[in-house]
């Protein structure tokens, strides 16, 4: 869909790195994972399970969310609403109460904490003990709904659950709402919370980095990589039609290009597939000319063996010019839409450290991570999901 | 119809009324309810004991190892695509757009119960738990290589998915889409809706004076969508056209609908606008019709806002009175039933005996199927938690 040109005019983000783009920039300039020990007191974890998580504990959301409002929400909804408000303020918008304001949010796991509490109530005390408060905010679209209520956004209100591909799919849906003229403003992004149960389950699937003799770190494209760092947080972007944004004198941060969506049917239910040839062919067929001008890739690589290998094969097959590759999940972890915020930093110009945990690049993959101060002209955001979904999005300098 | 037109060319359904489209349709025409005592899990600790449970082994036996919702989804998707050359799906020009509100949460609950007792056995059940499980299972089973997107907007999930598929087809991204939804019964949603006092202890009574809540259901509803050009090239018979979709948000309350139905009305108006239709073109409504006092009241006000005085004579039914509320799959099975209504020119009745609530001002079809005119535009509406509204418009196709 071509339609109206879509631009990004505001960003709100939070994660284990802190609140806002400057906090993320500082973390990426250091290159170390923003990890802390996961709470294992519930007994969900096995003895040798991963111990680290990129958690948002201790973040002060009060500038964005009153304590009274926060009490009515799961952590997930709090993250989402706070970032939506942050993004709207960053865009210089004050009142977006309208049926022309849309919301498109991705979440891999939804409000897992509330769901766990509710399931515990039911399993341990019976169905009659179920809390209506927990139930109404434990649906996957609670965060998007809370944004809608908070902002008065009465346009389409979308929630996408497609694991690691979700953030780009949500961005694409949001951009489509603007391009087609259905909405004038769209808050689009991703949010996730990582509670001990989700962490323990990810570990059981061997998705998480464990102790490897040199710490427990995510190592994208590294020879020693053995899993990812689960991270929680949120990133929300304000999307507008370029004509509208320019007419109101808005600061334009990026132009949203096309998104390519594909599926790798060789993937198992919980793992990555291996059909790089087909995925690369789809990407190339849709974006052949545009890919030649990509100078920076904000990669989906999180440190998993199969996922990073698939990513590397696709990058080699589609962009022989060898663009700079950033792997920010080494810092902010997987989930919560951190790559969206990282892409905004890359376009604005920022310092990126070489992640010390990735100092033994896997020669078979042939990817060496970029470092130093860089400012991208064209970013390709990549997303490969366990289960097979894939998406790629172009972002350009305005 | 323009070249950008989109046809429904295949249907698949799994519900408490059976695992075939024909079983569903025959039961619907007869006004036969699929709501009975729930057997999937004990109900002694819950406030109610009825549900529309899928009990046919046809849906379960063929694909052991998958979660229930995944099995429902795959069974319905295979049926919907039965007349299509499989190679047409094993391409980047085919996509899956699916809705699910809980994925395979029943299996997730069983795993969690074992985990709490330190005796969990296998990870397989939990792998299906994620909300994208059903749609992803369909894509994997059929070898789809194009876009695969799961929407989880509670009870509007499937309609939102169908709307996204329509966009993808119209934009030229794909030629074929498998769209719909799947959900399964589980204790979390069963107890959750009961905690809101939103479940009728009896079988649900939508639009009746005595209505007292919904009946939970499970299953899948899938439509095969094709561009007109793709369908014509393979000589496929179009069952009807998907001509529009509309989505909106009440921005009012996390679980209660906006009482005047303003959000639902806005979604209907968007769909009509995108379809290039006037409200007068709509010939019948497959309503959300959950049977909760607030939903049916708000929905009736939305109908009056859009259709004016004609709302009182516009045939309307709630098929949730037959198959229960399939949550994220509701829009899927209601799209199937709306398509069948267009094909057969019959609108199934809203099951039940009690008097219709005249205060709602609607022409609710009861007792026997209502004969429809030769050319139809059917409106299927869904309302959901989060103030989410999503509707689709289907139209008779003559080719």
PDB file of N, CA and C in Angstrom, chain B residues 105-141:
ATOM      1  N   UNK B 105      -4.452 -21.905  26.037  1.00  0.00           N
ATOM      2  CA  UNK B 105      -4.301 -21.654  27.474  1.00  0.00           C
ATOM      3  C   UNK B 105      -4.740 -22.847  28.314  1.00  0.00           C
ATOM      4  N   UNK B 106      -5.653 -23.653  27.788  1.00  0.00           N
ATOM      5  CA  UNK B 106      -6.050 -24.847  28.553  1.00  0.00           C
ATOM      6  C   UNK B 106      -4.829 -25.735  28.818  1.00  0.00           C
ATOM      7  N   UNK B 107      -4.049 -25.957  27.774  1.00  0.00           N
ATOM      8  CA  UNK B 107      -2.834 -26.765  27.954  1.00  0.00           C
ATOM      9  C   UNK B 107      -1.839 -26.033  28.853  1.00  0.00           C
ATOM     10  N   UNK B 108      -1.794 -24.716  28.730  1.00  0.00           N
ATOM     11  CA  UNK B 108      -0.919 -23.933  29.596  1.00  0.00           C
ATOM     12  C   UNK B 108      -1.307 -24.076  31.061  1.00  0.00           C
ATOM     13  N   UNK B 109      -2.599 -24.102  31.327  1.00  0.00           N
ATOM     14  CA  UNK B 109      -3.062 -24.274  32.708  1.00  0.00           C
ATOM     15  C   UNK B 109      -2.667 -25.638  33.256  1.00  0.00           C
ATOM     16  N   UNK B 110      -2.793 -26.650  32.430  1.00  0.00           N
ATOM     17  CA  UNK B 110      -2.423 -28.004  32.885  1.00  0.00           C
ATOM     18  C   UNK B 110      -0.935 -28.053  33.214  1.00  0.00           C
ATOM     19  N   UNK B 111      -0.139 -27.425  32.353  1.00  0.00           N
ATOM     20  CA  UNK B 111       1.308 -27.384  32.600  1.00  0.00           C
ATOM     21  C   UNK B 111       1.598 -26.623  33.891  1.00  0.00           C
ATOM     22  N   UNK B 112       0.928 -25.494  34.075  1.00  0.00           N
ATOM     23  CA  UNK B 112       1.158 -24.666  35.254  1.00  0.00           C
ATOM     24  C   UNK B 112       0.771 -25.423  36.521  1.00  0.00           C
ATOM     25  N   UNK B 113      -0.334 -26.161  36.441  1.00  0.00           N
ATOM     26  CA  UNK B 113      -0.754 -26.950  37.603  1.00  0.00           C
ATOM     27  C   UNK B 113       0.311 -27.974  37.965  1.00  0.00           C
ATOM     28  N   UNK B 114       0.886 -28.593  36.948  1.00  0.00           N
ATOM     29  CA  UNK B 114       1.949 -29.574  37.204  1.00  0.00           C
ATOM     30  C   UNK B 114       3.188 -28.881  37.747  1.00  0.00           C
ATOM     31  N   UNK B 115       3.480 -27.714  37.198  1.00  0.00           N
ATOM     32  CA  UNK B 115       4.658 -26.970  37.654  1.00  0.00           C
ATOM     33  C   UNK B 115       4.529 -26.624  39.137  1.00  0.00           C
ATOM     34  N   UNK B 116       3.330 -26.221  39.535  1.00  0.00           N
ATOM     35  CA  UNK B 116       3.121 -25.869  40.943  1.00  0.00           C
ATOM     36  C   UNK B 116       3.289 -27.078  41.853  1.00  0.00           C
ATOM     37  N   UNK B 117       3.065 -28.248  41.271  1.00  0.00           N
ATOM     38  CA  UNK B 117       3.223 -29.475  42.064  1.00  0.00           C
ATOM     39  C   UNK B 117       4.572 -30.137  41.815  1.00  0.00           C
ATOM     40  N   UNK B 118       5.460 -29.402  41.124  1.00  0.00           N
ATOM     41  CA  UNK B 118       6.822 -29.892  40.860  1.00  0.00           C
ATOM     42  C   UNK B 118       6.816 -31.223  40.119  1.00  0.00           C
ATOM     43  N   UNK B 119       5.902 -31.385  39.187  1.00  0.00           N
ATOM     44  CA  UNK B 119       5.876 -32.675  38.493  1.00  0.00           C
ATOM     45  C   UNK B 119       5.565 -32.520  36.998  1.00  0.00           C
ATOM     46  N   UNK B 120       5.989 -31.424  36.409  1.00  0.00           N
ATOM     47  CA  UNK B 120       5.662 -31.243  34.998  1.00  0.00           C
ATOM     48  C   UNK B 120       6.408 -32.274  34.140  1.00  0.00           C
ATOM     49  N   UNK B 121       5.757 -32.729  33.101  1.00  0.00           N
ATOM     50  CA  UNK B 121       6.300 -33.827  32.313  1.00  0.00           C
ATOM     51  C   UNK B 121       6.885 -33.376  30.977  1.00  0.00           C
ATOM     52  N   UNK B 122       6.170 -32.630  30.223  1.00  0.00           N
ATOM     53  CA  UNK B 122       6.639 -32.279  28.885  1.00  0.00           C
ATOM     54  C   UNK B 122       6.386 -30.817  28.594  1.00  0.00           C
ATOM     55  N   UNK B 123       7.244 -30.241  27.778  1.00  0.00           N
ATOM     56  CA  UNK B 123       7.087 -28.842  27.398  1.00  0.00           C
ATOM     57  C   UNK B 123       6.108 -28.661  26.248  1.00  0.00           C
ATOM     58  N   UNK B 124       5.749 -29.762  25.612  1.00  0.00           N
ATOM     59  CA  UNK B 124       4.937 -29.650  24.398  1.00  0.00           C
ATOM     60  C   UNK B 124       3.668 -28.815  24.602  1.00  0.00           C
ATOM     61  N   UNK B 125       2.926 -29.025  25.688  1.00  0.00           N
ATOM     62  CA  UNK B 125       1.689 -28.235  25.826  1.00  0.00           C
ATOM     63  C   UNK B 125       1.946 -26.742  25.879  1.00  0.00           C
ATOM     64  N   UNK B 126       2.988 -26.361  26.568  1.00  0.00           N
ATOM     65  CA  UNK B 126       3.222 -24.935  26.749  1.00  0.00           C
ATOM     66  C   UNK B 126       3.690 -24.283  25.452  1.00  0.00           C
ATOM     67  N   UNK B 127       4.250 -25.075  24.548  1.00  0.00           N
ATOM     68  CA  UNK B 127       4.681 -24.517  23.258  1.00  0.00           C
ATOM     69  C   UNK B 127       3.501 -24.002  22.465  1.00  0.00           C
ATOM     70  N   UNK B 128       2.335 -24.578  22.721  1.00  0.00           N
ATOM     71  CA  UNK B 128       1.133 -24.155  21.988  1.00  0.00           C
ATOM     72  C   UNK B 128       0.409 -23.019  22.684  1.00  0.00           C
ATOM     73  N   UNK B 129       0.894 -22.648  23.858  1.00  0.00           N
ATOM     74  CA  UNK B 129       0.154 -21.708  24.684  1.00  0.00           C
ATOM     75  C   UNK B 129       0.092 -20.317  24.082  1.00  0.00           C
ATOM     76  N   UNK B 130       1.114 -19.894  23.379  1.00  0.00           N
ATOM     77  CA  UNK B 130       1.157 -18.511  22.926  1.00  0.00           C
ATOM     78  C   UNK B 130       0.013 -18.213  21.958  1.00  0.00           C
ATOM     79  N   UNK B 131      -0.390 -16.953  21.966  1.00  0.00           N
ATOM     80  CA  UNK B 131      -1.580 -16.585  21.198  1.00  0.00           C
ATOM     81  C   UNK B 131      -1.413 -16.795  19.709  1.00  0.00           C
ATOM     82  N   UNK B 132      -0.180 -16.796  19.238  1.00  0.00           N
ATOM     83  CA  UNK B 132       0.019 -17.012  17.805  1.00  0.00           C
ATOM     84  C   UNK B 132      -0.020 -18.497  17.448  1.00  0.00           C
ATOM     85  N   UNK B 133      -0.177 -19.358  18.436  1.00  0.00           N
ATOM     86  CA  UNK B 133      -0.133 -20.800  18.174  1.00  0.00           C
ATOM     87  C   UNK B 133      -1.054 -21.268  17.059  1.00  0.00           C
ATOM     88  N   UNK B 134      -2.357 -20.961  17.113  1.00  0.00           N
ATOM     89  CA  UNK B 134      -3.257 -21.475  16.073  1.00  0.00           C
ATOM     90  C   UNK B 134      -2.908 -20.984  14.662  1.00  0.00           C
ATOM     91  N   UNK B 135      -2.688 -19.699  14.508  1.00  0.00           N
ATOM     92  CA  UNK B 135      -2.389 -19.170  13.175  1.00  0.00           C
ATOM     93  C   UNK B 135      -1.069 -19.681  12.643  1.00  0.00           C
ATOM     94  N   UNK B 136      -0.087 -19.754  13.524  1.00  0.00           N
ATOM     95  CA  UNK B 136       1.215 -20.245  13.099  1.00  0.00           C
ATOM     96  C   UNK B 136       1.136 -21.727  12.744  1.00  0.00           C
ATOM     97  N   UNK B 137       0.342 -22.470  13.491  1.00  0.00           N
ATOM     98  CA  UNK B 137       0.171 -23.897  13.174  1.00  0.00           C
ATOM     99  C   UNK B 137      -0.449 -24.072  11.795  1.00  0.00           C
ATOM    100  N   UNK B 138      -1.405 -23.230  11.464  1.00  0.00           N
ATOM    101  CA  UNK B 138      -2.024 -23.290  10.131  1.00  0.00           C
ATOM    102  C   UNK B 138      -0.988 -22.993   9.048  1.00  0.00           C
ATOM    103  N   UNK B 139      -0.214 -21.946   9.273  1.00  0.00           N
ATOM    104  CA  UNK B 139       0.797 -21.572   8.268  1.00  0.00           C
ATOM    105  C   UNK B 139       1.804 -22.697   8.066  1.00  0.00           C
ATOM    106  N   UNK B 140       2.210 -23.306   9.172  1.00  0.00           N
ATOM    107  CA  UNK B 140       3.197 -24.392   9.084  1.00  0.00           C
ATOM    108  C   UNK B 140       2.588 -25.602   8.375  1.00  0.00           C
ATOM    109  N   UNK B 141       1.355 -25.923   8.739  1.00  0.00           N
ATOM    110  CA  UNK B 141       0.717 -27.108   8.156  1.00  0.00           C
ATOM    111  C   UNK B 141       0.510 -26.962   6.655  1.00  0.00           C
TER     112      UNK B 141
END
